[in-house]
Amino acid sequence: MRIGIDFGGTKTEIICLDEHNGKELYRHRIPTARDDYAGTVKSIIGLVTQAEDTLGLKGTVGIGIPGTVVAQTGLVKNANSTWLIGKPFQKDLADALARDVRMQNDANCFAVSEATDGAGKGYGVVFGVIIGTGCGGGIALKGAAHLGANAIAGEWGHNPLPYPRVASAMPETAFEAAPHVSDKLAAHYLTDETAIGEYPGPLCYCGRRGCLETWISGTGFKNDYKRVTGASLSTHDIITHAQDGEPKATAALARYTDRLARALAGVVNILDPDVIVLGGGMSNVNSLYTDVPERWGQYIFSDTVETKILPARHGDSSGVRGAAWLWPAAEA
Ligand SMILES: [Zn+2]
């Protein structure tokens, strides 16, 4: 069988798939041992052992992490589960489990899952996008994760938003009210939609401004609505209001849709994938699948656009399923 593990900041999930038909045999979820590297390794060994004992089968092991493993050193980098950074996580698990372990970024696992038996099945080049709390991207080429020379292929969430709309005389401080900005000025920029442009954009945790993640993640959508209206609503509520035709929410969704179209147009211009599969909370917004293709043509360097944009078939399970599929049929 194939064992997949999705290691997340709060929860770690294991799945076992039948070696031949991919049927789910077992699934279990535990809280992640936060800020405890030794505990994290131990908990994953425990998950695998428990699954194998329960089923009486041994499996190949693939793991998705919110970060990446540097090929040259074998060490984890870019992980928001910071206690993994700089650790030989893959090797430690392989040693403890006495077998090869494959480890990939969770967005790559998502792309592999959807390319294997999900919305991207049958397509050669799949770009998987997770737009939820954050914004991740991964590439599957003929079903296999494409890692890249720096192990960051598909990490497009920290590219800047293309073609930013510029408001006149707008200081950086329009985005985060800094202490030297008067409350009156800050209030103006937070409430007057016409005064808020897209450049230089909100501050991102990576240290730069205007990253796609700050615009097209669910968090980015919510923050944009708040910046313009002054009201703090959940992503779900804003979407519901937009679907009811409420003007401010409708405008927020229109801004979001155009930004996503611009962001994906950049991917099409470089990778030209056969299909783009959306996952994460924002992927549940049905209008995106018609409205983004209506808008992205103006930003894509081609007179016709054949690229498909589809919702993930396996939803929240794509990460853990893709981890299992890091061992493809021919190799498992
Ligand atoms: Zn960033």
XYZ file of C-alpha atoms and ligand atoms in Angstrom:
333
model
C 0.000 0.000 0.000
C 0.897 3.670 -0.233
C 1.038 5.721 2.946
C 0.611 9.484 2.724
C 1.127 11.936 5.559
C 0.057 15.554 5.525
C 2.036 17.424 8.128
C 0.321 20.677 9.038
C 0.896 23.387 11.601
C -1.965 22.169 13.807
C -2.956 18.703 12.525
C -1.069 15.766 11.061
C -3.042 13.279 8.990
C -2.179 9.824 7.648
C -3.901 7.962 4.846
C -3.291 4.472 3.426
C -4.235 3.801 -0.192
C -4.538 0.415 -1.843
C -1.478 -0.260 -3.965
C -3.518 -1.287 -7.010
C -6.726 0.737 -7.160
C -5.940 3.705 -4.894
C -8.880 2.953 -2.608
C -8.684 4.474 0.856
C -7.951 1.779 3.456
C -7.243 3.837 6.550
C -7.201 7.403 7.760
C -6.261 8.980 11.076
C -5.539 12.472 12.313
C -3.639 13.742 15.370
C -2.657 17.165 16.727
C 0.806 18.230 15.550
C 3.576 18.273 18.161
C 4.214 21.980 17.783
C 7.663 23.452 18.459
C 9.017 19.994 19.277
C 11.167 18.409 16.574
C 11.894 15.148 18.399
C 8.220 14.865 19.313
C 7.216 15.508 15.689
C 9.463 12.702 14.411
C 8.203 10.359 17.128
C 4.546 11.125 16.403
C 4.962 10.382 12.692
C 6.727 7.078 13.391
C 3.821 6.279 15.715
C 1.230 7.077 13.015
C 2.942 4.825 10.460
C 3.428 1.970 12.947
C -0.172 2.156 14.120
C -1.521 2.156 10.545
C 0.652 -0.776 9.477
C -0.203 -2.790 12.603
C -3.932 -2.133 12.114
C -3.929 -3.196 8.459
C -1.239 -5.864 8.674
C 0.461 -4.294 5.642
C 3.671 -2.416 4.997
C 3.673 0.672 2.796
C 5.730 3.209 0.915
C 5.801 6.540 2.767
C 5.347 10.009 1.292
C 5.046 13.188 3.354
C 3.802 16.658 2.508
C 5.166 19.528 4.597
C 4.526 23.285 4.613
C 8.076 23.876 3.410
C 10.610 22.175 1.196
C 13.689 19.966 1.388
C 16.861 21.355 -0.186
C 18.266 18.650 -2.472
C 21.912 19.620 -1.869
C 21.746 19.471 1.933
C 18.676 17.388 2.751
C 17.574 20.094 5.201
C 14.134 21.701 5.459
C 13.677 25.353 4.482
C 10.805 27.826 3.995
C 8.636 25.995 6.534
C 6.048 27.958 8.465
C 6.306 25.115 11.000
C 9.554 26.760 11.984
C 10.794 23.978 14.264
C 11.492 21.899 11.121
C 13.775 24.512 9.549
C 17.353 23.330 9.159
C 16.488 19.776 10.282
C 17.183 16.580 8.276
C 13.506 15.655 8.659
C 13.362 13.317 5.665
C 16.512 11.403 6.683
C 15.481 11.136 10.330
C 12.147 9.609 9.331
C 13.769 7.301 6.758
C 16.271 6.066 9.367
C 13.573 5.472 11.966
C 11.252 3.717 9.501
C 14.090 1.767 7.811
C 12.941 2.685 4.292
C 13.129 5.524 1.776
C 10.749 8.367 2.575
C 9.679 10.937 -0.008
C 9.007 14.465 1.155
C 7.550 17.395 -0.799
C 5.974 20.756 -0.295
C 2.264 20.406 0.495
C 1.221 22.423 -2.585
C 3.255 20.017 -4.741
C 1.411 17.118 -3.075
C -1.875 18.852 -3.886
C -0.848 19.146 -7.561
C 0.274 15.492 -7.654
C -3.004 14.318 -6.102
C -5.162 16.238 -8.544
C -2.961 15.169 -11.487
C -3.098 11.497 -10.466
C -6.804 10.885 -9.947
C -8.379 14.301 -9.462
C -9.464 17.256 -11.580
C -6.145 17.254 -13.477
C -6.185 13.550 -14.362
C -5.108 12.987 -17.966
C -3.409 16.373 -18.331
C 0.353 16.620 -18.823
C 1.055 19.854 -16.941
C -0.999 20.680 -13.847
C -0.588 23.847 -11.811
C -2.136 23.401 -8.369
C -3.078 26.475 -6.364
C -4.089 26.509 -2.721
C -5.882 29.724 -1.833
C -6.844 29.524 1.809
C -5.229 31.128 4.834
C -2.128 31.542 2.675
C -1.398 31.023 -1.001
C 0.686 28.125 -2.329
C 1.393 26.752 -5.757
C 2.781 23.469 -7.034
C 3.534 21.889 -10.387
C 2.925 18.294 -11.482
C 4.499 17.176 -14.757
C 2.964 13.914 -16.039
C 1.809 13.230 -12.479
C 5.160 13.845 -10.781
C 6.034 16.829 -8.624
C 8.415 19.282 -10.268
C 10.819 20.484 -7.579
C 13.181 22.887 -9.356
C 16.830 23.812 -8.840
C 16.077 25.684 -5.618
C 13.225 23.409 -4.547
C 10.782 26.319 -4.930
C 9.059 25.570 -8.265
C 5.477 26.829 -8.194
C 6.035 29.114 -5.183
C 4.259 31.937 -6.870
C 2.489 33.330 -3.809
C 5.483 35.565 -3.125
C 5.600 37.053 -6.593
C 4.111 40.553 -6.725
C 0.606 41.201 -8.011
C 0.946 41.956 -11.763
C -0.268 45.235 -13.280
C -0.956 46.938 -9.940
C -3.514 49.753 -10.065
C -1.875 52.875 -8.765
C -3.815 55.436 -6.777
C -2.597 59.007 -6.915
C -0.295 60.223 -4.177
C -0.730 57.110 -2.102
C 1.928 56.517 0.526
C 3.029 53.047 1.627
C 1.312 53.796 4.878
C -2.091 53.494 3.222
C -1.786 49.784 3.875
C -0.629 49.639 7.451
C -1.332 52.748 9.447
C 2.125 53.597 10.730
C 2.514 55.726 13.879
C 3.454 58.875 11.965
C 0.249 58.809 9.902
C -2.536 60.810 11.454
C -5.647 58.886 12.347
C -7.615 61.060 9.976
C -5.381 60.203 7.041
C -5.357 56.514 7.967
C -9.141 56.522 8.218
C -9.367 58.132 4.792
C -7.244 55.428 3.193
C -9.138 52.715 4.995
C -12.559 53.845 3.882
C -12.318 55.571 0.514
C -12.171 52.856 -2.122
C -11.027 55.183 -4.865
C -8.008 56.270 -2.837
C -6.692 52.752 -2.385
C -4.461 51.510 -5.115
C -2.567 48.243 -5.300
C 0.961 49.566 -5.212
C 3.115 49.048 -3.198
C 0.589 46.794 -1.508
C 0.190 45.216 1.910
C 3.191 44.059 3.902
C 3.776 40.303 3.604
C 5.300 38.119 6.338
C 8.193 37.392 3.927
C 9.279 41.015 4.335
C 8.200 42.306 0.929
C 5.111 44.216 -0.108
C 2.368 43.365 -2.535
C 2.968 39.596 -2.686
C 0.125 37.657 -4.322
C -0.489 35.962 -0.992
C -1.515 39.304 0.531
C -4.169 39.733 -2.186
C -5.499 36.386 -3.353
C -5.403 34.236 -0.215
C -8.649 34.076 1.753
C -6.920 36.240 4.342
C -5.962 38.734 1.635
C -9.568 38.897 0.423
C -10.843 39.549 3.932
C -8.191 42.209 4.573
C -8.976 43.951 1.288
C -12.652 44.158 2.219
C -11.723 45.619 5.587
C -9.261 48.094 4.081
C -11.941 49.435 1.741
C -15.072 49.268 3.902
C -13.626 49.449 7.401
C -15.683 46.379 8.351
C -14.186 43.128 9.541
C -16.196 40.206 8.137
C -15.311 36.559 7.626
C -14.440 35.422 4.111
C -17.561 33.269 4.135
C -19.818 36.221 5.050
C -18.352 38.493 2.370
C -18.902 35.793 -0.267
C -22.474 35.220 0.915
C -23.198 38.964 0.773
C -21.689 39.158 -2.716
C -23.910 36.315 -3.861
C -26.879 38.251 -2.447
C -25.835 41.253 -4.547
C -24.725 43.537 -1.693
C -22.674 46.262 -3.476
C -19.557 46.441 -1.251
C -19.161 42.676 -1.136
C -19.839 42.422 -4.874
C -17.130 45.010 -5.519
C -14.706 43.142 -3.259
C -15.305 39.881 -5.115
C -14.863 41.680 -8.462
C -11.508 43.086 -7.305
C -10.488 39.648 -6.078
C -11.504 37.974 -9.340
C -9.506 40.432 -11.433
C -6.442 40.021 -9.199
C -6.659 36.240 -9.445
C -6.988 36.540 -13.234
C -3.864 38.712 -13.392
C -1.965 36.365 -11.062
C -2.874 33.246 -13.051
C -2.161 34.980 -16.361
C 1.453 35.270 -15.197
C 1.552 31.515 -14.595
C 0.067 30.819 -18.026
C 2.659 33.055 -19.693
C 5.536 31.132 -18.088
C 4.406 27.551 -17.518
C 1.439 27.387 -19.912
C -0.184 24.534 -17.959
C -2.956 22.394 -19.454
C -5.038 22.860 -16.348
C -5.031 25.005 -13.228
C -6.671 23.322 -10.230
C -7.813 25.461 -7.317
C -7.938 24.237 -3.718
C -8.364 25.891 -0.316
C -11.302 27.892 0.998
C -11.504 30.401 -1.885
C -11.738 27.529 -4.392
C -15.346 27.029 -3.227
C -16.390 30.315 -4.888
C -18.109 28.987 -8.015
C -18.114 32.261 -9.939
C -14.298 32.141 -10.218
C -14.449 29.301 -12.748
C -16.372 31.445 -15.235
C -15.316 34.981 -14.307
C -11.530 34.433 -14.156
C -11.380 33.006 -17.733
C -13.512 35.954 -18.882
C -10.869 38.344 -17.575
C -7.513 36.625 -17.951
C -7.402 36.846 -21.781
C -6.459 40.517 -21.597
C -3.354 39.639 -19.545
C -2.223 36.466 -21.354
C 0.148 36.745 -24.302
C -1.972 34.691 -26.675
C -4.960 35.439 -28.894
C -6.773 32.357 -27.609
C -6.590 30.697 -24.197
C -7.252 26.970 -23.957
C -6.142 26.605 -20.323
C -8.725 24.963 -18.062
C -9.421 26.179 -14.547
C -11.134 23.627 -12.303
C -11.947 23.072 -8.634
C -10.013 20.336 -6.809
C -11.764 16.989 -6.824
C -10.385 15.749 -3.532
C -10.808 18.996 -1.612
C -9.070 19.012 1.753
C -7.850 15.437 1.196
C -5.661 16.348 -1.752
C -2.594 17.063 0.373
C -2.565 13.720 2.141
C -3.530 11.765 -0.997
C -0.796 13.500 -3.002
C 1.764 12.579 -0.339
C 0.818 8.922 -0.854
C 1.082 9.372 -4.632
C 4.663 10.653 -4.319
C 5.315 6.952 -4.950
C 3.689 6.480 -8.367
C 2.267 3.145 -9.508
C 5.385 2.127 -11.413
C 7.651 2.612 -8.405
C 5.606 1.669 -5.346
Zn 5.599 37.482 0.510
